Amino acid sequence: MISGFFSEEKVSEVRERSSLLEVVSDYLSLKKTGRNYRGLCPFHSEKTPSFMVNEEKQIFHCFGCGEGGDVFTFLMKVGHFSFPQAVEMLAKRYGVKLPSRELSP
């Protein structure tokens, strides 16, 4: 998947350097359960945690509402960001230099 702004290499570099666990932990509290981390899903109302983060695979999944994805998907859904905004936020957070882009008026 190539965004309109960034090369696949840059997107991959940002994904590899990012920690989904750290990013998700900014939004909700997670408890380690076996290999995964569990918490209350930010995408629907629930009383029993069904939101899981797999740190090894860098993916999340909610068994209640079915939402899932990677670090970009999480930021886009929880913060209502576009894909390029999510890439830029993570690049800044994890020290990945992105090429500057010029926008036409």
Coordinates of N, CA and C in Angstrom, one line a residue:
M1 N 0.8 -1.2 0.0 CA 0.0 0.0 0.0 C 0.9 1.2 0.0
I2 N 0.8 2.0 -1.0 CA 1.6 3.3 -1.1 C 0.7 4.5 -0.9
S3 N 1.0 5.3 0.0 CA 0.2 6.5 0.2 C 0.6 7.5 -0.8
G4 N -0.2 8.5 -1.0 CA 0.1 9.6 -1.9 C 1.4 10.4 -1.6
F5 N 1.8 10.3 -0.3 CA 2.9 11.1 0.1 C 4.2 10.4 0.4
F6 N 4.2 9.2 0.8 CA 5.4 8.5 1.3 C 5.6 7.2 0.6
S7 N 6.9 6.9 0.4 CA 7.3 5.7 -0.3 C 7.0 4.5 0.6
E8 N 6.8 3.3 0.0 CA 6.6 2.1 0.8 C 7.7 1.8 1.8
E9 N 8.9 2.2 1.4 CA 10.1 2.0 2.3 C 10.0 2.8 3.5
K10 N 9.6 4.1 3.4 CA 9.4 5.0 4.5 C 8.3 4.5 5.4
V11 N 7.2 4.1 4.8 CA 6.0 3.6 5.6 C 6.5 2.4 6.4
S12 N 7.2 1.5 5.8 CA 7.7 0.3 6.4 C 8.6 0.6 7.6
E13 N 9.5 1.6 7.3 CA 10.5 2.0 8.4 C 9.7 2.5 9.6
V14 N 8.7 3.4 9.4 CA 7.9 3.9 10.5 C 7.2 2.8 11.2
R15 N 6.6 1.8 10.4 CA 5.9 0.7 11.1 C 6.9 -0.1 11.9
E16 N 8.1 -0.4 11.4 CA 9.0 -1.2 12.1 C 9.5 -0.6 13.4
R17 N 9.7 0.7 13.4 CA 10.2 1.4 14.5 C 9.2 1.7 15.6
S18 N 7.9 1.7 15.2 CA 6.8 2.0 16.1 C 6.5 0.9 17.0
S19 N 6.0 1.2 18.2 CA 5.5 0.2 19.1 C 4.0 0.4 19.3
L20 N 3.3 -0.6 18.8 CA 1.8 -0.6 18.9 C 1.4 -0.5 20.4
L21 N 2.1 -1.3 21.2 CA 1.8 -1.3 22.6 C 2.0 0.1 23.3
E22 N 3.0 0.8 23.0 CA 3.2 2.1 23.5 C 2.1 3.1 23.0
V23 N 1.8 3.0 21.7 CA 0.8 3.9 21.2 C -0.6 3.6 21.8
V24 N -1.0 2.4 21.8 CA -2.3 2.0 22.4 C -2.3 2.4 23.9
S25 N -1.2 2.2 24.6 CA -1.2 2.6 26.0 C -1.4 4.0 26.3
D26 N -1.2 4.9 25.3 CA -1.5 6.3 25.4 C -3.0 6.5 25.5
Y27 N -3.8 5.6 25.0 CA -5.2 5.8 24.9 C -6.0 5.0 25.9
L28 N -5.5 3.8 26.3 CA -6.2 3.0 27.3 C -5.2 2.1 28.1
S29 N -5.7 1.6 29.2 CA -4.8 0.8 30.1 C -4.9 -0.6 29.6
L30 N -3.7 -1.3 29.5 CA -3.7 -2.7 29.1 C -3.0 -3.5 30.2
K31 N -3.5 -4.8 30.3 CA -3.0 -5.8 31.2 C -2.4 -6.9 30.4
K32 N -1.2 -7.4 30.8 CA -0.6 -8.5 30.2 C -1.4 -9.8 30.5
T33 N -1.8 -10.5 29.5 CA -2.4 -11.8 29.7 C -1.8 -12.8 28.7
G34 N -0.9 -13.6 29.2 CA -0.1 -14.5 28.4 C 0.8 -13.8 27.5
R35 N 0.7 -14.0 26.2 CA 1.5 -13.3 25.2 C 1.0 -12.0 24.8
N36 N -0.3 -11.7 25.0 CA -1.0 -10.5 24.6 C -1.3 -9.6 25.7
Y37 N -1.8 -8.4 25.4 CA -2.2 -7.4 26.3 C -3.7 -7.2 26.1
R38 N -4.4 -7.0 27.2 CA -5.9 -6.9 27.1 C -6.4 -5.6 27.7
G39 N -7.4 -5.0 27.1 CA -8.0 -3.9 27.7 C -9.4 -3.7 27.2
L40 N -10.1 -2.6 27.7 CA -11.4 -2.2 27.2 C -11.3 -1.6 25.8
C41 N -12.1 -2.0 24.9 CA -12.0 -1.5 23.5 C -12.4 0.0 23.5
P42 N -11.6 0.8 22.8 CA -11.9 2.2 22.7 C -13.0 2.5 21.6
F43 N -13.3 1.5 20.8 CA -14.2 1.6 19.7 C -15.7 1.3 19.9
H44 N -15.9 0.6 21.1 CA -17.3 0.4 21.4 C -17.4 0.3 23.0
S45 N -18.6 0.3 23.5 CA -18.8 0.3 24.9 C -18.8 -1.1 25.4
E46 N -18.0 -1.4 26.4 CA -18.0 -2.8 27.0 C -17.6 -2.7 28.4
K47 N -18.0 -3.8 29.2 CA -17.6 -3.9 30.6 C -16.5 -4.9 30.8
T48 N -16.4 -5.9 29.9 CA -15.4 -6.9 30.0 C -14.4 -6.7 28.9
P49 N -13.1 -6.7 29.2 CA -12.1 -6.4 28.1 C -12.1 -7.5 27.0
S50 N -12.2 -7.0 25.8 CA -12.1 -7.9 24.7 C -11.2 -7.4 23.6
F51 N -10.5 -6.3 23.9 CA -9.5 -5.7 23.0 C -8.1 -6.3 23.3
M52 N -7.5 -6.8 22.3 CA -6.2 -7.5 22.5 C -5.1 -6.8 21.6
V53 N -3.9 -6.7 22.2 CA -2.7 -6.2 21.4 C -1.7 -7.4 21.5
N54 N -1.2 -7.7 20.3 CA -0.1 -8.7 20.2 C 1.1 -8.0 19.9
E55 N 2.0 -7.9 20.8 CA 3.2 -7.1 20.7 C 4.2 -7.7 19.6
E56 N 4.3 -9.0 19.6 CA 5.2 -9.7 18.6 C 4.8 -9.3 17.2
K57 N 3.5 -9.5 16.9 CA 3.0 -9.2 15.5 C 2.7 -7.8 15.2
Q58 N 2.6 -7.0 16.3 CA 2.3 -5.5 16.2 C 0.9 -5.3 15.6
I59 N -0.1 -6.1 16.1 CA -1.5 -6.0 15.6 C -2.4 -5.9 16.8
F60 N -3.6 -5.4 16.6 CA -4.6 -5.4 17.6 C -5.9 -6.0 17.0
H61 N -6.7 -6.5 17.9 CA -8.0 -7.0 17.5 C -9.0 -7.0 18.7
C62 N -10.2 -6.6 18.4 CA -11.3 -6.6 19.4 C -12.2 -7.7 19.1
F63 N -12.4 -8.6 20.0 CA -13.3 -9.7 19.8 C -14.7 -9.4 20.0
G64 N -15.0 -8.2 20.5 CA -16.4 -7.7 20.7 C -16.9 -7.0 19.4
C65 N -16.2 -6.1 18.9 CA -16.7 -5.4 17.7 C -16.0 -5.7 16.4
G66 N -14.9 -6.5 16.5 CA -14.3 -6.9 15.2 C -13.2 -6.0 14.7
E67 N -13.0 -4.8 15.3 CA -12.0 -3.9 14.8 C -10.6 -4.5 15.0
G68 N -9.7 -4.2 14.1 CA -8.4 -4.8 14.1 C -7.5 -4.1 13.2
G69 N -6.2 -4.3 13.3 CA -5.2 -3.7 12.4 C -3.9 -3.5 13.0
D70 N -3.1 -2.6 12.4 CA -1.8 -2.3 12.9 C -1.8 -0.9 13.6
V71 N -0.6 -0.4 13.8 CA -0.4 0.9 14.5 C -1.0 2.0 13.7
F72 N -0.9 2.0 12.4 CA -1.6 3.1 11.6 C -3.1 3.0 11.7
T73 N -3.6 1.8 11.6 CA -5.1 1.6 11.7 C -5.6 2.1 13.0
F74 N -4.9 1.8 14.1 CA -5.3 2.2 15.4 C -5.4 3.7 15.5
L75 N -4.3 4.4 15.1 CA -4.3 5.9 15.2 C -5.4 6.5 14.4
M76 N -5.6 5.9 13.2 CA -6.6 6.5 12.2 C -8.0 6.4 12.9
K77 N -8.3 5.2 13.5 CA -9.6 5.0 14.1 C -9.8 5.8 15.4
V78 N -8.8 5.7 16.3 CA -9.0 6.3 17.6 C -8.9 7.8 17.5
G79 N -8.1 8.3 16.6 CA -7.9 9.8 16.6 C -8.5 10.5 15.4
H80 N -9.2 9.7 14.6 CA -9.8 10.2 13.3 C -8.8 10.9 12.5
F81 N -7.6 10.3 12.3 CA -6.5 10.8 11.5 C -6.6 10.2 10.1
S82 N -6.0 10.9 9.1 CA -5.8 10.3 7.8 C -4.5 9.4 7.9
F83 N -4.4 8.6 6.9 CA -3.2 7.7 6.8 C -1.9 8.6 6.9
P84 N -1.8 9.6 6.0 CA -0.5 10.4 6.0 C -0.3 11.1 7.4
Q85 N -1.4 11.5 8.1 CA -1.2 12.1 9.4 C -0.7 11.1 10.4
A86 N -1.2 9.9 10.3 CA -0.8 8.8 11.2 C 0.7 8.5 11.0
V87 N 1.1 8.4 9.7 CA 2.5 8.2 9.4 C 3.4 9.3 9.9
E88 N 3.0 10.6 9.7 CA 3.8 11.7 10.2 C 3.9 11.7 11.7
M89 N 2.8 11.4 12.4 CA 2.8 11.4 13.9 C 3.8 10.4 14.4
L90 N 3.7 9.2 13.8 CA 4.6 8.1 14.3 C 6.0 8.3 13.9
A91 N 6.3 8.9 12.8 CA 7.6 9.2 12.3 C 8.3 10.2 13.3
K92 N 7.5 11.2 13.7 CA 8.0 12.2 14.6 C 8.3 11.6 16.0
R93 N 7.4 10.8 16.4 CA 7.5 10.1 17.7 C 8.7 9.2 17.8
Y94 N 9.0 8.5 16.7 CA 10.0 7.4 16.7 C 11.3 7.8 16.0
G95 N 11.4 9.1 15.6 CA 12.6 9.6 15.0 C 12.9 9.2 13.6
V96 N 11.9 9.0 12.8 CA 12.1 8.6 11.4 C 12.0 9.9 10.6
K97 N 13.0 10.2 9.8 CA 13.0 11.4 8.9 C 12.2 11.1 7.7
L98 N 11.2 11.9 7.4 CA 10.4 11.8 6.2 C 10.8 12.9 5.2
P99 N 10.7 12.6 3.9 CA 11.1 13.7 3.0 C 10.1 14.8 3.1
S100 N 10.6 16.0 2.9 CA 9.6 17.1 3.0 C 8.8 17.2 1.7
R101 N 7.6 17.7 1.8 CA 6.8 17.7 0.6 C 6.3 19.1 0.4
E102 N 6.1 19.5 -0.8 CA 5.6 20.8 -1.1 C 4.1 20.7 -1.6
L103 N 3.3 21.4 -1.0 CA 1.9 21.4 -1.4 C 1.6 22.6 -2.4
S104 N 0.9 22.3 -3.4 CA 0.6 23.4 -4.4 C -0.6 24.1 -3.8
P105 N -0.7 25.4 -4.1 CA -1.7 26.3 -3.5 C -3.1 25.9 -3.9

